[in-house]
Amino acid sequence: MEKASSIISSIFGSTPSEAEAKITSIFVYPIKSCRGISVPQASITSTGFRWDRHWVVVNSKGRAYTQRVEPKLALVEVELPKEAFNEGWEPTQGSYLVLRAPGMNLLKVQLSKNCEPIDGITVWEWSGSALDEGAEASEWFSKYLGKPSRLVRFNTASETRAVDPNFARGYKTMFSDEYPFLLISQGSLNALNERLAEPLPINRFRPNILVDGCGPFSEDLWTVLKINNLTFNGVKLCARCKVPTINQENGIASTEPTETLMKIRSDKVLRPTRNQRGKVYFGQNLVCKESLSTSGKGKVIKVGDPVYVLKKVSSSADAPA
């Protein structure tokens, strides 16, 4: 059972007078597992932030590459036009996705071109068609990774990818691992770094939203948030995979932070009375209520926006995971 964070938050869904945190960074990852872009604002779409995980690199069988098996993807720098993050912006003939990587020439992918759909694209449990970005992009990634590869775009005209209905029924995403948004607090990162011999930057954890002003791991408890009049639901603690162990500057993996997280953030520690699955948790997965509606403007959040918590659970053990 969820418990209201305060009486005021349970009456008519009203917003508390004091914010619990504020947004300090927003990140969008246009190509799954490649570098993210720090932006001052981002628009909310039906699948998450606009441009987030819009593309994925796949192998010769159409299966998605991630940093788990291709850590070199961490070194691929991604650039979109700055105006691409303005509400309502549409690409022109001169708008490009620009890619850079060590030892590679610049690659420019036109945003407004028509692409041919190809079938048999697979990302985890999902399979469907995607839009092939063509021979030049294929050759670029094939050379960089040393194996046949293609860059494909999510086919919004024909495909949908549903979020796990056990946690967020009716929501969808593109090529994200599971959920449209991931939120982490600076307090959580600071608390982890205090236990590490070498502090880690936030890019190890690839959040969409970084907030500050709250205590460590406060975000575990948040189940209903208000940001710029948009309602976000915290639907599941984020179980971490191998990716946070990969240095995003050189693509080399180590044992941290997983070793330390197992001591302080495992299901055994946080959820001792629940089934143990050997998971470690860091961050909170979110969905946005307004993403269910295709109408209306103003679905934008910005760096500096206050975060109001309307509902929370009493402990991490009570949070869905």
PDB file of C-alpha atoms in Angstrom:
ATOM      1  CA  MET A   1       0.000   0.000   0.000  1.00  0.00           C
ATOM      2  CA  GLU A   2       1.248   3.455  -0.884  1.00  0.00           C
ATOM      3  CA  LYS A   3       1.263   5.983   1.929  1.00  0.00           C
ATOM      4  CA  ALA A   4       0.718   9.677   1.267  1.00  0.00           C
ATOM      5  CA  SER A   5       3.782  11.793   1.987  1.00  0.00           C
ATOM      6  CA  SER A   6       1.566  14.326   3.735  1.00  0.00           C
ATOM      7  CA  ILE A   7      -2.085  15.151   4.262  1.00  0.00           C
ATOM      8  CA  ILE A   8      -1.875  18.038   1.830  1.00  0.00           C
ATOM      9  CA  SER A   9      -0.675  15.791  -0.978  1.00  0.00           C
ATOM     10  CA  SER A  10      -3.658  13.493  -0.634  1.00  0.00           C
ATOM     11  CA  ILE A  11      -6.312  16.176  -0.963  1.00  0.00           C
ATOM     12  CA  PHE A  12      -7.353  16.716  -4.580  1.00  0.00           C
ATOM     13  CA  GLY A  13      -3.815  15.936  -5.728  1.00  0.00           C
ATOM     14  CA  SER A  14      -2.658  19.373  -4.615  1.00  0.00           C
ATOM     15  CA  THR A  15       0.995  20.306  -4.870  1.00  0.00           C
ATOM     16  CA  PRO A  16       2.995  20.818  -1.673  1.00  0.00           C
ATOM     17  CA  SER A  17       4.256  24.356  -1.149  1.00  0.00           C
ATOM     18  CA  GLU A  18       7.887  23.247  -0.899  1.00  0.00           C
ATOM     19  CA  ALA A  19       9.780  21.326  -3.532  1.00  0.00           C
ATOM     20  CA  GLU A  20      11.644  18.200  -2.473  1.00  0.00           C
ATOM     21  CA  ALA A  21      14.354  18.679  -5.109  1.00  0.00           C
ATOM     22  CA  LYS A  22      15.104  20.467  -8.368  1.00  0.00           C
ATOM     23  CA  ILE A  23      16.317  19.288 -11.751  1.00  0.00           C
ATOM     24  CA  THR A  24      20.033  19.939 -12.263  1.00  0.00           C
ATOM     25  CA  SER A  25      20.583  18.034 -15.533  1.00  0.00           C
ATOM     26  CA  ILE A  26      18.542  16.465 -18.321  1.00  0.00           C
ATOM     27  CA  PHE A  27      20.060  13.829 -20.601  1.00  0.00           C
ATOM     28  CA  VAL A  28      18.823  12.408 -23.885  1.00  0.00           C
ATOM     29  CA  TYR A  29      20.422   9.354 -25.529  1.00  0.00           C
ATOM     30  CA  PRO A  30      19.471   9.418 -29.228  1.00  0.00           C
ATOM     31  CA  ILE A  31      21.239   6.114 -30.056  1.00  0.00           C
ATOM     32  CA  LYS A  32      20.838   3.288 -27.582  1.00  0.00           C
ATOM     33  CA  SER A  33      24.103   2.673 -25.669  1.00  0.00           C
ATOM     34  CA  CYS A  34      25.941   5.584 -27.332  1.00  0.00           C
ATOM     35  CA  ARG A  35      26.802   8.813 -25.515  1.00  0.00           C
ATOM     36  CA  GLY A  36      24.079  11.049 -24.233  1.00  0.00           C
ATOM     37  CA  ILE A  37      23.443  14.758 -24.750  1.00  0.00           C
ATOM     38  CA  SER A  38      23.006  17.153 -21.826  1.00  0.00           C
ATOM     39  CA  VAL A  39      20.189  19.548 -22.718  1.00  0.00           C
ATOM     40  CA  PRO A  40      18.539  22.529 -20.997  1.00  0.00           C
ATOM     41  CA  GLN A  41      15.042  21.206 -21.659  1.00  0.00           C
ATOM     42  CA  ALA A  42      13.267  18.240 -23.197  1.00  0.00           C
ATOM     43  CA  SER A  43       9.815  17.629 -24.615  1.00  0.00           C
ATOM     44  CA  ILE A  44       7.638  14.770 -23.390  1.00  0.00           C
ATOM     45  CA  THR A  45       6.281  12.475 -26.101  1.00  0.00           C
ATOM     46  CA  SER A  46       4.228   9.285 -25.937  1.00  0.00           C
ATOM     47  CA  THR A  47       7.444   7.256 -25.551  1.00  0.00           C
ATOM     48  CA  GLY A  48       9.548   9.461 -23.261  1.00  0.00           C
ATOM     49  CA  PHE A  49      11.772  12.415 -24.091  1.00  0.00           C
ATOM     50  CA  ARG A  50      11.782  13.317 -27.755  1.00  0.00           C
ATOM     51  CA  TRP A  51      14.807  11.784 -29.499  1.00  0.00           C
ATOM     52  CA  ASP A  52      15.608   9.449 -26.597  1.00  0.00           C
ATOM     53  CA  ARG A  53      16.664   5.965 -27.803  1.00  0.00           C
ATOM     54  CA  HIS A  54      15.211   6.837 -31.199  1.00  0.00           C
ATOM     55  CA  TRP A  55      17.932   4.774 -32.915  1.00  0.00           C
ATOM     56  CA  VAL A  56      19.716   1.504 -32.210  1.00  0.00           C
ATOM     57  CA  VAL A  57      22.702  -0.255 -33.768  1.00  0.00           C
ATOM     58  CA  VAL A  58      21.958  -3.872 -34.717  1.00  0.00           C
ATOM     59  CA  ASN A  59      24.007  -6.855 -35.869  1.00  0.00           C
ATOM     60  CA  SER A  60      23.593  -8.885 -39.053  1.00  0.00           C
ATOM     61  CA  LYS A  61      20.623 -10.719 -37.522  1.00  0.00           C
ATOM     62  CA  GLY A  62      18.876  -7.509 -36.470  1.00  0.00           C
ATOM     63  CA  ARG A  63      19.614  -7.924 -32.767  1.00  0.00           C
ATOM     64  CA  ALA A  64      20.414  -4.757 -30.815  1.00  0.00           C
ATOM     65  CA  TYR A  65      23.947  -4.040 -29.694  1.00  0.00           C
ATOM     66  CA  THR A  66      24.404  -2.576 -26.217  1.00  0.00           C
ATOM     67  CA  GLN A  67      27.465  -1.670 -24.163  1.00  0.00           C
ATOM     68  CA  ARG A  68      27.122  -5.005 -22.378  1.00  0.00           C
ATOM     69  CA  VAL A  69      28.653  -6.709 -25.417  1.00  0.00           C
ATOM     70  CA  GLU A  70      29.994  -3.724 -27.396  1.00  0.00           C
ATOM     71  CA  PRO A  71      31.493  -1.298 -24.844  1.00  0.00           C
ATOM     72  CA  LYS A  72      33.037   0.730 -27.707  1.00  0.00           C
ATOM     73  CA  LEU A  73      29.572   2.229 -28.211  1.00  0.00           C
ATOM     74  CA  ALA A  74      30.289   4.332 -25.122  1.00  0.00           C
ATOM     75  CA  LEU A  75      32.802   6.320 -27.194  1.00  0.00           C
ATOM     76  CA  VAL A  76      30.374   7.260 -29.966  1.00  0.00           C
ATOM     77  CA  GLU A  77      29.563  10.968 -29.577  1.00  0.00           C
ATOM     78  CA  VAL A  78      26.118  12.002 -30.742  1.00  0.00           C
ATOM     79  CA  GLU A  79      25.003  15.478 -31.771  1.00  0.00           C
ATOM     80  CA  LEU A  80      21.615  16.834 -32.783  1.00  0.00           C
ATOM     81  CA  PRO A  81      20.743  20.414 -33.765  1.00  0.00           C
ATOM     82  CA  LYS A  82      20.323  22.491 -30.598  1.00  0.00           C
ATOM     83  CA  GLU A  83      16.880  23.566 -31.755  1.00  0.00           C
ATOM     84  CA  ALA A  84      15.842  19.892 -31.935  1.00  0.00           C
ATOM     85  CA  PHE A  85      15.023  20.134 -28.225  1.00  0.00           C
ATOM     86  CA  ASN A  86      12.671  23.093 -28.652  1.00  0.00           C
ATOM     87  CA  GLU A  87       8.998  22.230 -28.409  1.00  0.00           C
ATOM     88  CA  GLY A  88       7.406  21.748 -31.804  1.00  0.00           C
ATOM     89  CA  TRP A  89      10.645  21.756 -33.815  1.00  0.00           C
ATOM     90  CA  GLU A  90      10.663  19.712 -37.009  1.00  0.00           C
ATOM     91  CA  PRO A  91      13.748  18.730 -39.025  1.00  0.00           C
ATOM     92  CA  THR A  92      14.515  20.236 -42.428  1.00  0.00           C
ATOM     93  CA  GLN A  93      16.619  18.952 -45.328  1.00  0.00           C
ATOM     94  CA  GLY A  94      19.646  20.453 -43.583  1.00  0.00           C
ATOM     95  CA  SER A  95      19.077  18.783 -40.208  1.00  0.00           C
ATOM     96  CA  TYR A  96      21.424  15.964 -39.238  1.00  0.00           C
ATOM     97  CA  LEU A  97      22.286  13.468 -36.555  1.00  0.00           C
ATOM     98  CA  VAL A  98      26.072  13.829 -36.360  1.00  0.00           C
ATOM     99  CA  LEU A  99      28.310  11.021 -35.066  1.00  0.00           C
ATOM    100  CA  ARG A 100      31.967  10.986 -34.044  1.00  0.00           C
ATOM    101  CA  ALA A 101      34.106   8.116 -32.746  1.00  0.00           C
ATOM    102  CA  PRO A 102      37.842   7.447 -32.275  1.00  0.00           C
ATOM    103  CA  GLY A 103      39.572   6.703 -35.567  1.00  0.00           C
ATOM    104  CA  MET A 104      36.434   7.376 -37.586  1.00  0.00           C
ATOM    105  CA  ASN A 105      35.434  10.088 -40.026  1.00  0.00           C
ATOM    106  CA  LEU A 106      32.416  12.237 -39.199  1.00  0.00           C
ATOM    107  CA  LEU A 107      29.073  10.616 -40.040  1.00  0.00           C
ATOM    108  CA  LYS A 108      26.035  12.766 -40.845  1.00  0.00           C
ATOM    109  CA  VAL A 109      22.608  11.116 -40.925  1.00  0.00           C
ATOM    110  CA  GLN A 110      19.851  13.230 -42.434  1.00  0.00           C
ATOM    111  CA  LEU A 111      16.897  13.493 -40.071  1.00  0.00           C
ATOM    112  CA  SER A 112      14.193  14.194 -42.652  1.00  0.00           C
ATOM    113  CA  LYS A 113      15.003  11.514 -45.232  1.00  0.00           C
ATOM    114  CA  ASN A 114      12.673   8.650 -46.030  1.00  0.00           C
ATOM    115  CA  CYS A 115      14.075   5.311 -44.882  1.00  0.00           C
ATOM    116  CA  GLU A 116      13.173   1.800 -45.988  1.00  0.00           C
ATOM    117  CA  PRO A 117      11.678  -0.411 -43.279  1.00  0.00           C
ATOM    118  CA  ILE A 118      13.418  -3.674 -42.460  1.00  0.00           C
ATOM    119  CA  ASP A 119      11.859  -6.496 -40.475  1.00  0.00           C
ATOM    120  CA  GLY A 120      13.272  -8.709 -37.758  1.00  0.00           C
ATOM    121  CA  ILE A 121      14.751  -6.036 -35.487  1.00  0.00           C
ATOM    122  CA  THR A 122      15.023  -7.293 -31.899  1.00  0.00           C
ATOM    123  CA  VAL A 123      15.547  -5.391 -28.651  1.00  0.00           C
ATOM    124  CA  TRP A 124      15.287  -7.727 -25.665  1.00  0.00           C
ATOM    125  CA  GLU A 125      11.730  -9.119 -25.649  1.00  0.00           C
ATOM    126  CA  TRP A 126      10.508  -6.894 -28.498  1.00  0.00           C
ATOM    127  CA  SER A 127      10.749  -7.526 -32.217  1.00  0.00           C
ATOM    128  CA  GLY A 128       9.367  -5.633 -35.176  1.00  0.00           C
ATOM    129  CA  SER A 129      10.315  -3.456 -38.104  1.00  0.00           C
ATOM    130  CA  ALA A 130      12.587  -0.405 -38.023  1.00  0.00           C
ATOM    131  CA  LEU A 131      13.772   2.174 -40.533  1.00  0.00           C
ATOM    132  CA  ASP A 132      17.190   1.491 -42.041  1.00  0.00           C
ATOM    133  CA  GLU A 133      19.460   4.556 -42.133  1.00  0.00           C
ATOM    134  CA  GLY A 134      21.276   3.237 -45.187  1.00  0.00           C
ATOM    135  CA  ALA A 135      24.591   1.975 -46.497  1.00  0.00           C
ATOM    136  CA  GLU A 136      26.833   4.827 -45.324  1.00  0.00           C
ATOM    137  CA  ALA A 137      25.714   4.471 -41.696  1.00  0.00           C
ATOM    138  CA  SER A 138      25.987   0.681 -41.961  1.00  0.00           C
ATOM    139  CA  GLU A 139      29.542   0.882 -43.286  1.00  0.00           C
ATOM    140  CA  TRP A 140      30.519   3.381 -40.577  1.00  0.00           C
ATOM    141  CA  PHE A 141      29.327   1.211 -37.681  1.00  0.00           C
ATOM    142  CA  SER A 142      30.574  -2.001 -39.333  1.00  0.00           C
ATOM    143  CA  LYS A 143      34.062  -0.525 -39.605  1.00  0.00           C
ATOM    144  CA  TYR A 144      33.979   0.889 -36.077  1.00  0.00           C
ATOM    145  CA  LEU A 145      32.756  -2.306 -34.391  1.00  0.00           C
ATOM    146  CA  GLY A 146      34.605  -4.674 -36.726  1.00  0.00           C
ATOM    147  CA  LYS A 147      31.511  -6.671 -37.631  1.00  0.00           C
ATOM    148  CA  PRO A 148      28.424  -6.256 -39.841  1.00  0.00           C
ATOM    149  CA  SER A 149      26.177  -3.586 -38.324  1.00  0.00           C
ATOM    150  CA  ARG A 150      23.305  -1.310 -39.226  1.00  0.00           C
ATOM    151  CA  LEU A 151      21.846   1.855 -37.733  1.00  0.00           C
ATOM    152  CA  VAL A 152      18.055   1.767 -37.564  1.00  0.00           C
ATOM    153  CA  ARG A 153      15.413   4.223 -36.426  1.00  0.00           C
ATOM    154  CA  PHE A 154      12.242   3.317 -34.526  1.00  0.00           C
ATOM    155  CA  ASN A 155       9.359   2.927 -36.961  1.00  0.00           C
ATOM    156  CA  THR A 156       6.718   5.061 -35.283  1.00  0.00           C
ATOM    157  CA  ALA A 157       4.320   4.612 -38.211  1.00  0.00           C
ATOM    158  CA  SER A 158       3.840   0.893 -37.659  1.00  0.00           C
ATOM    159  CA  GLU A 159       5.353  -0.171 -34.342  1.00  0.00           C
ATOM    160  CA  THR A 160       4.752   0.238 -30.619  1.00  0.00           C
ATOM    161  CA  ARG A 161       6.776  -1.112 -27.708  1.00  0.00           C
ATOM    162  CA  ALA A 162       4.824  -1.483 -24.500  1.00  0.00           C
ATOM    163  CA  VAL A 163       6.191  -1.006 -21.002  1.00  0.00           C
ATOM    164  CA  ASP A 164       5.735  -3.973 -18.635  1.00  0.00           C
ATOM    165  CA  PRO A 165       2.008  -3.771 -17.783  1.00  0.00           C
ATOM    166  CA  ASN A 166       2.680  -5.211 -14.336  1.00  0.00           C
ATOM    167  CA  PHE A 167       4.291  -1.895 -13.421  1.00  0.00           C
ATOM    168  CA  ALA A 168       2.899   0.721 -15.822  1.00  0.00           C
ATOM    169  CA  ARG A 169      -0.053  -0.399 -17.907  1.00  0.00           C
ATOM    170  CA  GLY A 170      -0.703   1.505 -21.119  1.00  0.00           C
ATOM    171  CA  TYR A 171       2.689   3.209 -21.396  1.00  0.00           C
ATOM    172  CA  LYS A 172       5.209   2.700 -24.171  1.00  0.00           C
ATOM    173  CA  THR A 173       8.793   3.452 -25.098  1.00  0.00           C
ATOM    174  CA  MET A 174      11.135   3.178 -28.091  1.00  0.00           C
ATOM    175  CA  PHE A 175      14.504   1.420 -27.681  1.00  0.00           C
ATOM    176  CA  SER A 176      14.990   2.079 -23.948  1.00  0.00           C
ATOM    177  CA  ASP A 177      15.702  -1.001 -21.863  1.00  0.00           C
ATOM    178  CA  GLU A 178      12.428  -0.896 -19.970  1.00  0.00           C
ATOM    179  CA  TYR A 179      10.856   2.467 -19.102  1.00  0.00           C
ATOM    180  CA  PRO A 180      10.651   5.933 -20.651  1.00  0.00           C
ATOM    181  CA  PHE A 181      12.520   7.835 -17.899  1.00  0.00           C
ATOM    182  CA  LEU A 182      15.194   7.176 -15.299  1.00  0.00           C
ATOM    183  CA  LEU A 183      15.633   9.607 -12.403  1.00  0.00           C
ATOM    184  CA  ILE A 184      18.623   9.682 -10.039  1.00  0.00           C
ATOM    185  CA  SER A 185      19.482  12.142  -7.281  1.00  0.00           C
ATOM    186  CA  GLN A 186      22.844  13.780  -6.763  1.00  0.00           C
ATOM    187  CA  GLY A 187      22.549  12.780  -3.115  1.00  0.00           C
ATOM    188  CA  SER A 188      22.486   9.109  -4.125  1.00  0.00           C
ATOM    189  CA  LEU A 189      25.547   9.515  -6.325  1.00  0.00           C
ATOM    190  CA  ASN A 190      27.386  11.380  -3.563  1.00  0.00           C
ATOM    191  CA  ALA A 191      26.542   8.670  -1.023  1.00  0.00           C
ATOM    192  CA  LEU A 192      27.839   5.978  -3.363  1.00  0.00           C
ATOM    193  CA  ASN A 193      31.004   7.916  -4.210  1.00  0.00           C
ATOM    194  CA  GLU A 194      31.832   8.295  -0.535  1.00  0.00           C
ATOM    195  CA  ARG A 195      32.228   4.517  -0.442  1.00  0.00           C
ATOM    196  CA  LEU A 196      34.305   4.199  -3.616  1.00  0.00           C
ATOM    197  CA  ALA A 197      38.065   4.551  -3.902  1.00  0.00           C
ATOM    198  CA  GLU A 198      37.551   6.450  -7.168  1.00  0.00           C
ATOM    199  CA  PRO A 199      34.383   8.575  -7.441  1.00  0.00           C
ATOM    200  CA  LEU A 200      32.255   8.023 -10.535  1.00  0.00           C
ATOM    201  CA  PRO A 201      30.515  10.585 -12.751  1.00  0.00           C
ATOM    202  CA  ILE A 202      26.793  10.418 -13.326  1.00  0.00           C
ATOM    203  CA  ASN A 203      27.271   9.249 -16.916  1.00  0.00           C
ATOM    204  CA  ARG A 204      28.016   5.738 -15.608  1.00  0.00           C
ATOM    205  CA  PHE A 205      24.325   5.414 -14.717  1.00  0.00           C
ATOM    206  CA  ARG A 206      22.799   7.028 -17.822  1.00  0.00           C
ATOM    207  CA  PRO A 207      19.832   8.799 -16.194  1.00  0.00           C
ATOM    208  CA  ASN A 208      17.393  11.029 -18.048  1.00  0.00           C
ATOM    209  CA  ILE A 209      16.811  13.300 -15.063  1.00  0.00           C
ATOM    210  CA  LEU A 210      19.322  14.262 -12.370  1.00  0.00           C
ATOM    211  CA  VAL A 211      17.948  16.095  -9.339  1.00  0.00           C
ATOM    212  CA  ASP A 212      19.536  17.648  -6.280  1.00  0.00           C
ATOM    213  CA  GLY A 213      18.416  18.951  -2.910  1.00  0.00           C
ATOM    214  CA  CYS A 214      17.099  15.712  -1.442  1.00  0.00           C
ATOM    215  CA  GLY A 215      18.707  13.086   0.760  1.00  0.00           C
ATOM    216  CA  PRO A 216      20.490  10.011  -0.604  1.00  0.00           C
ATOM    217  CA  PHE A 217      18.147   7.477  -2.197  1.00  0.00           C
ATOM    218  CA  SER A 218      15.078   9.624  -1.505  1.00  0.00           C
ATOM    219  CA  GLU A 219      13.949   8.870  -5.049  1.00  0.00           C
ATOM    220  CA  ASP A 220      13.404   5.218  -4.054  1.00  0.00           C
ATOM    221  CA  LEU A 221      10.287   6.289  -2.222  1.00  0.00           C
ATOM    222  CA  TRP A 222       8.701   8.669  -4.742  1.00  0.00           C
ATOM    223  CA  THR A 223       5.600   7.296  -6.437  1.00  0.00           C
ATOM    224  CA  VAL A 224       3.855  10.483  -7.608  1.00  0.00           C
ATOM    225  CA  LEU A 225       5.809  13.599  -8.646  1.00  0.00           C
ATOM    226  CA  LYS A 226       4.879  16.919 -10.140  1.00  0.00           C
ATOM    227  CA  ILE A 227       7.319  18.718 -12.456  1.00  0.00           C
ATOM    228  CA  ASN A 228       6.175  21.791 -14.390  1.00  0.00           C
ATOM    229  CA  ASN A 229       2.521  20.721 -13.990  1.00  0.00           C
ATOM    230  CA  LEU A 230       3.288  17.275 -15.410  1.00  0.00           C
ATOM    231  CA  THR A 231       2.609  14.172 -13.322  1.00  0.00           C
ATOM    232  CA  PHE A 232       5.275  11.484 -13.155  1.00  0.00           C
ATOM    233  CA  ASN A 233       4.856   8.127 -11.462  1.00  0.00           C
ATOM    234  CA  GLY A 234       7.750   6.245  -9.918  1.00  0.00           C
ATOM    235  CA  VAL A 235       6.924   2.723 -11.047  1.00  0.00           C
ATOM    236  CA  LYS A 236       9.970   0.548 -10.365  1.00  0.00           C
ATOM    237  CA  LEU A 237      13.391   0.761  -8.751  1.00  0.00           C
ATOM    238  CA  CYS A 238      16.038   0.530 -11.456  1.00  0.00           C
ATOM    239  CA  ALA A 239      17.889  -2.805 -11.331  1.00  0.00           C
ATOM    240  CA  ARG A 240      21.398  -2.192 -12.628  1.00  0.00           C
ATOM    241  CA  CYS A 241      23.228  -4.296 -15.194  1.00  0.00           C
ATOM    242  CA  LYS A 242      26.878  -4.366 -16.287  1.00  0.00           C
ATOM    243  CA  VAL A 243      26.831  -0.932 -17.959  1.00  0.00           C
ATOM    244  CA  PRO A 244      27.649   1.165 -14.847  1.00  0.00           C
ATOM    245  CA  THR A 245      30.923  -0.769 -14.566  1.00  0.00           C
ATOM    246  CA  ILE A 246      32.021   0.528 -18.002  1.00  0.00           C
ATOM    247  CA  ASN A 247      34.134   3.688 -18.043  1.00  0.00           C
ATOM    248  CA  GLN A 248      32.298   5.963 -20.475  1.00  0.00           C
ATOM    249  CA  GLU A 249      35.533   7.729 -21.433  1.00  0.00           C
ATOM    250  CA  ASN A 250      37.479   4.654 -22.574  1.00  0.00           C
ATOM    251  CA  GLY A 251      35.021   1.735 -22.762  1.00  0.00           C
ATOM    252  CA  ILE A 252      36.924  -0.347 -20.195  1.00  0.00           C
ATOM    253  CA  ALA A 253      34.930  -2.319 -17.610  1.00  0.00           C
ATOM    254  CA  SER A 254      35.834  -2.889 -13.960  1.00  0.00           C
ATOM    255  CA  THR A 255      34.106  -4.400 -10.925  1.00  0.00           C
ATOM    256  CA  GLU A 256      32.823  -1.113  -9.530  1.00  0.00           C
ATOM    257  CA  PRO A 257      30.324   0.187  -8.689  1.00  0.00           C
ATOM    258  CA  THR A 258      28.579  -3.199  -8.689  1.00  0.00           C
ATOM    259  CA  GLU A 259      30.733  -4.599  -5.864  1.00  0.00           C
ATOM    260  CA  THR A 260      29.865  -1.691  -3.576  1.00  0.00           C
ATOM    261  CA  LEU A 261      26.222  -1.588  -4.649  1.00  0.00           C
ATOM    262  CA  MET A 262      25.880  -5.258  -3.706  1.00  0.00           C
ATOM    263  CA  LYS A 263      26.822  -4.299  -0.152  1.00  0.00           C
ATOM    264  CA  ILE A 264      24.453  -1.341   0.209  1.00  0.00           C
ATOM    265  CA  ARG A 265      21.808  -1.534  -2.548  1.00  0.00           C
ATOM    266  CA  SER A 266      21.096  -5.215  -3.180  1.00  0.00           C
ATOM    267  CA  ASP A 267      17.637  -6.728  -2.836  1.00  0.00           C
ATOM    268  CA  LYS A 268      19.043  -8.648   0.124  1.00  0.00           C
ATOM    269  CA  VAL A 269      19.787  -5.336   1.858  1.00  0.00           C
ATOM    270  CA  LEU A 270      16.821  -3.251   0.687  1.00  0.00           C
ATOM    271  CA  ARG A 271      14.139  -5.937   0.466  1.00  0.00           C
ATOM    272  CA  PRO A 272      15.154  -8.683   2.930  1.00  0.00           C
ATOM    273  CA  THR A 273      11.648 -10.126   3.247  1.00  0.00           C
ATOM    274  CA  ARG A 274      11.074 -10.361  -0.524  1.00  0.00           C
ATOM    275  CA  ASN A 275      12.264 -12.939  -3.041  1.00  0.00           C
ATOM    276  CA  GLN A 276      16.013 -12.559  -3.585  1.00  0.00           C
ATOM    277  CA  ARG A 277      17.145 -12.283  -7.197  1.00  0.00           C
ATOM    278  CA  GLY A 278      20.662 -10.934  -6.757  1.00  0.00           C
ATOM    279  CA  LYS A 279      19.691  -7.499  -8.080  1.00  0.00           C
ATOM    280  CA  VAL A 280      21.226  -4.151  -7.192  1.00  0.00           C
ATOM    281  CA  TYR A 281      19.214  -0.950  -7.447  1.00  0.00           C
ATOM    282  CA  PHE A 282      20.179   2.618  -8.247  1.00  0.00           C
ATOM    283  CA  GLY A 283      17.603   5.148  -9.470  1.00  0.00           C
ATOM    284  CA  GLN A 284      13.877   5.208 -10.055  1.00  0.00           C
ATOM    285  CA  ASN A 285      12.072   4.414 -13.301  1.00  0.00           C
ATOM    286  CA  LEU A 286       9.322   6.855 -14.215  1.00  0.00           C
ATOM    287  CA  VAL A 287       6.399   7.244 -16.581  1.00  0.00           C
ATOM    288  CA  CYS A 288       4.603  10.505 -17.341  1.00  0.00           C
ATOM    289  CA  LYS A 289       0.818  10.572 -17.153  1.00  0.00           C
ATOM    290  CA  GLU A 290       0.543  13.263 -19.818  1.00  0.00           C
ATOM    291  CA  SER A 291       2.383  11.066 -22.322  1.00  0.00           C
ATOM    292  CA  LEU A 292      -0.834   9.039 -22.630  1.00  0.00           C
ATOM    293  CA  SER A 293      -2.493  12.007 -24.334  1.00  0.00           C
ATOM    294  CA  THR A 294      -1.410  13.093 -27.810  1.00  0.00           C
ATOM    295  CA  SER A 295      -2.986  16.524 -27.500  1.00  0.00           C
ATOM    296  CA  GLY A 296      -1.856  19.661 -25.748  1.00  0.00           C
ATOM    297  CA  LYS A 297       1.291  21.759 -25.647  1.00  0.00           C
ATOM    298  CA  GLY A 298       3.611  22.622 -22.819  1.00  0.00           C
ATOM    299  CA  LYS A 299       4.819  19.082 -22.173  1.00  0.00           C
ATOM    300  CA  VAL A 300       8.341  20.237 -21.436  1.00  0.00           C
ATOM    301  CA  ILE A 301      10.578  20.014 -18.396  1.00  0.00           C
ATOM    302  CA  LYS A 302      13.642  22.174 -17.886  1.00  0.00           C
ATOM    303  CA  VAL A 303      16.824  22.293 -15.856  1.00  0.00           C
ATOM    304  CA  GLY A 304      15.977  24.242 -12.713  1.00  0.00           C
ATOM    305  CA  ASP A 305      12.392  22.986 -12.481  1.00  0.00           C
ATOM    306  CA  PRO A 306      11.337  22.133  -8.922  1.00  0.00           C
ATOM    307  CA  VAL A 307      10.288  18.569  -8.142  1.00  0.00           C
ATOM    308  CA  TYR A 308       7.254  18.216  -5.901  1.00  0.00           C
ATOM    309  CA  VAL A 309       6.561  14.846  -4.319  1.00  0.00           C
ATOM    310  CA  LEU A 310       2.845  14.126  -3.922  1.00  0.00           C
ATOM    311  CA  LYS A 311       3.060  10.532  -2.743  1.00  0.00           C
ATOM    312  CA  LYS A 312       5.754   8.256  -1.438  1.00  0.00           C
ATOM    313  CA  VAL A 313       6.135   4.869   0.177  1.00  0.00           C
ATOM    314  CA  SER A 314       7.609   4.513   3.627  1.00  0.00           C
ATOM    315  CA  SER A 315      10.740   2.518   2.722  1.00  0.00           C
ATOM    316  CA  SER A 316      12.671   1.047  -0.186  1.00  0.00           C
ATOM    317  CA  ALA A 317      11.263  -2.343   0.747  1.00  0.00           C
ATOM    318  CA  ASP A 318       7.776  -1.031  -0.108  1.00  0.00           C
ATOM    319  CA  ALA A 319       8.795   0.318  -3.524  1.00  0.00           C
ATOM    320  CA  PRO A 320       8.007  -1.762  -6.610  1.00  0.00           C
ATOM    321  CA  ALA A 321      11.121  -3.486  -7.956  1.00  0.00           C
TER     322      ALA A 321
END
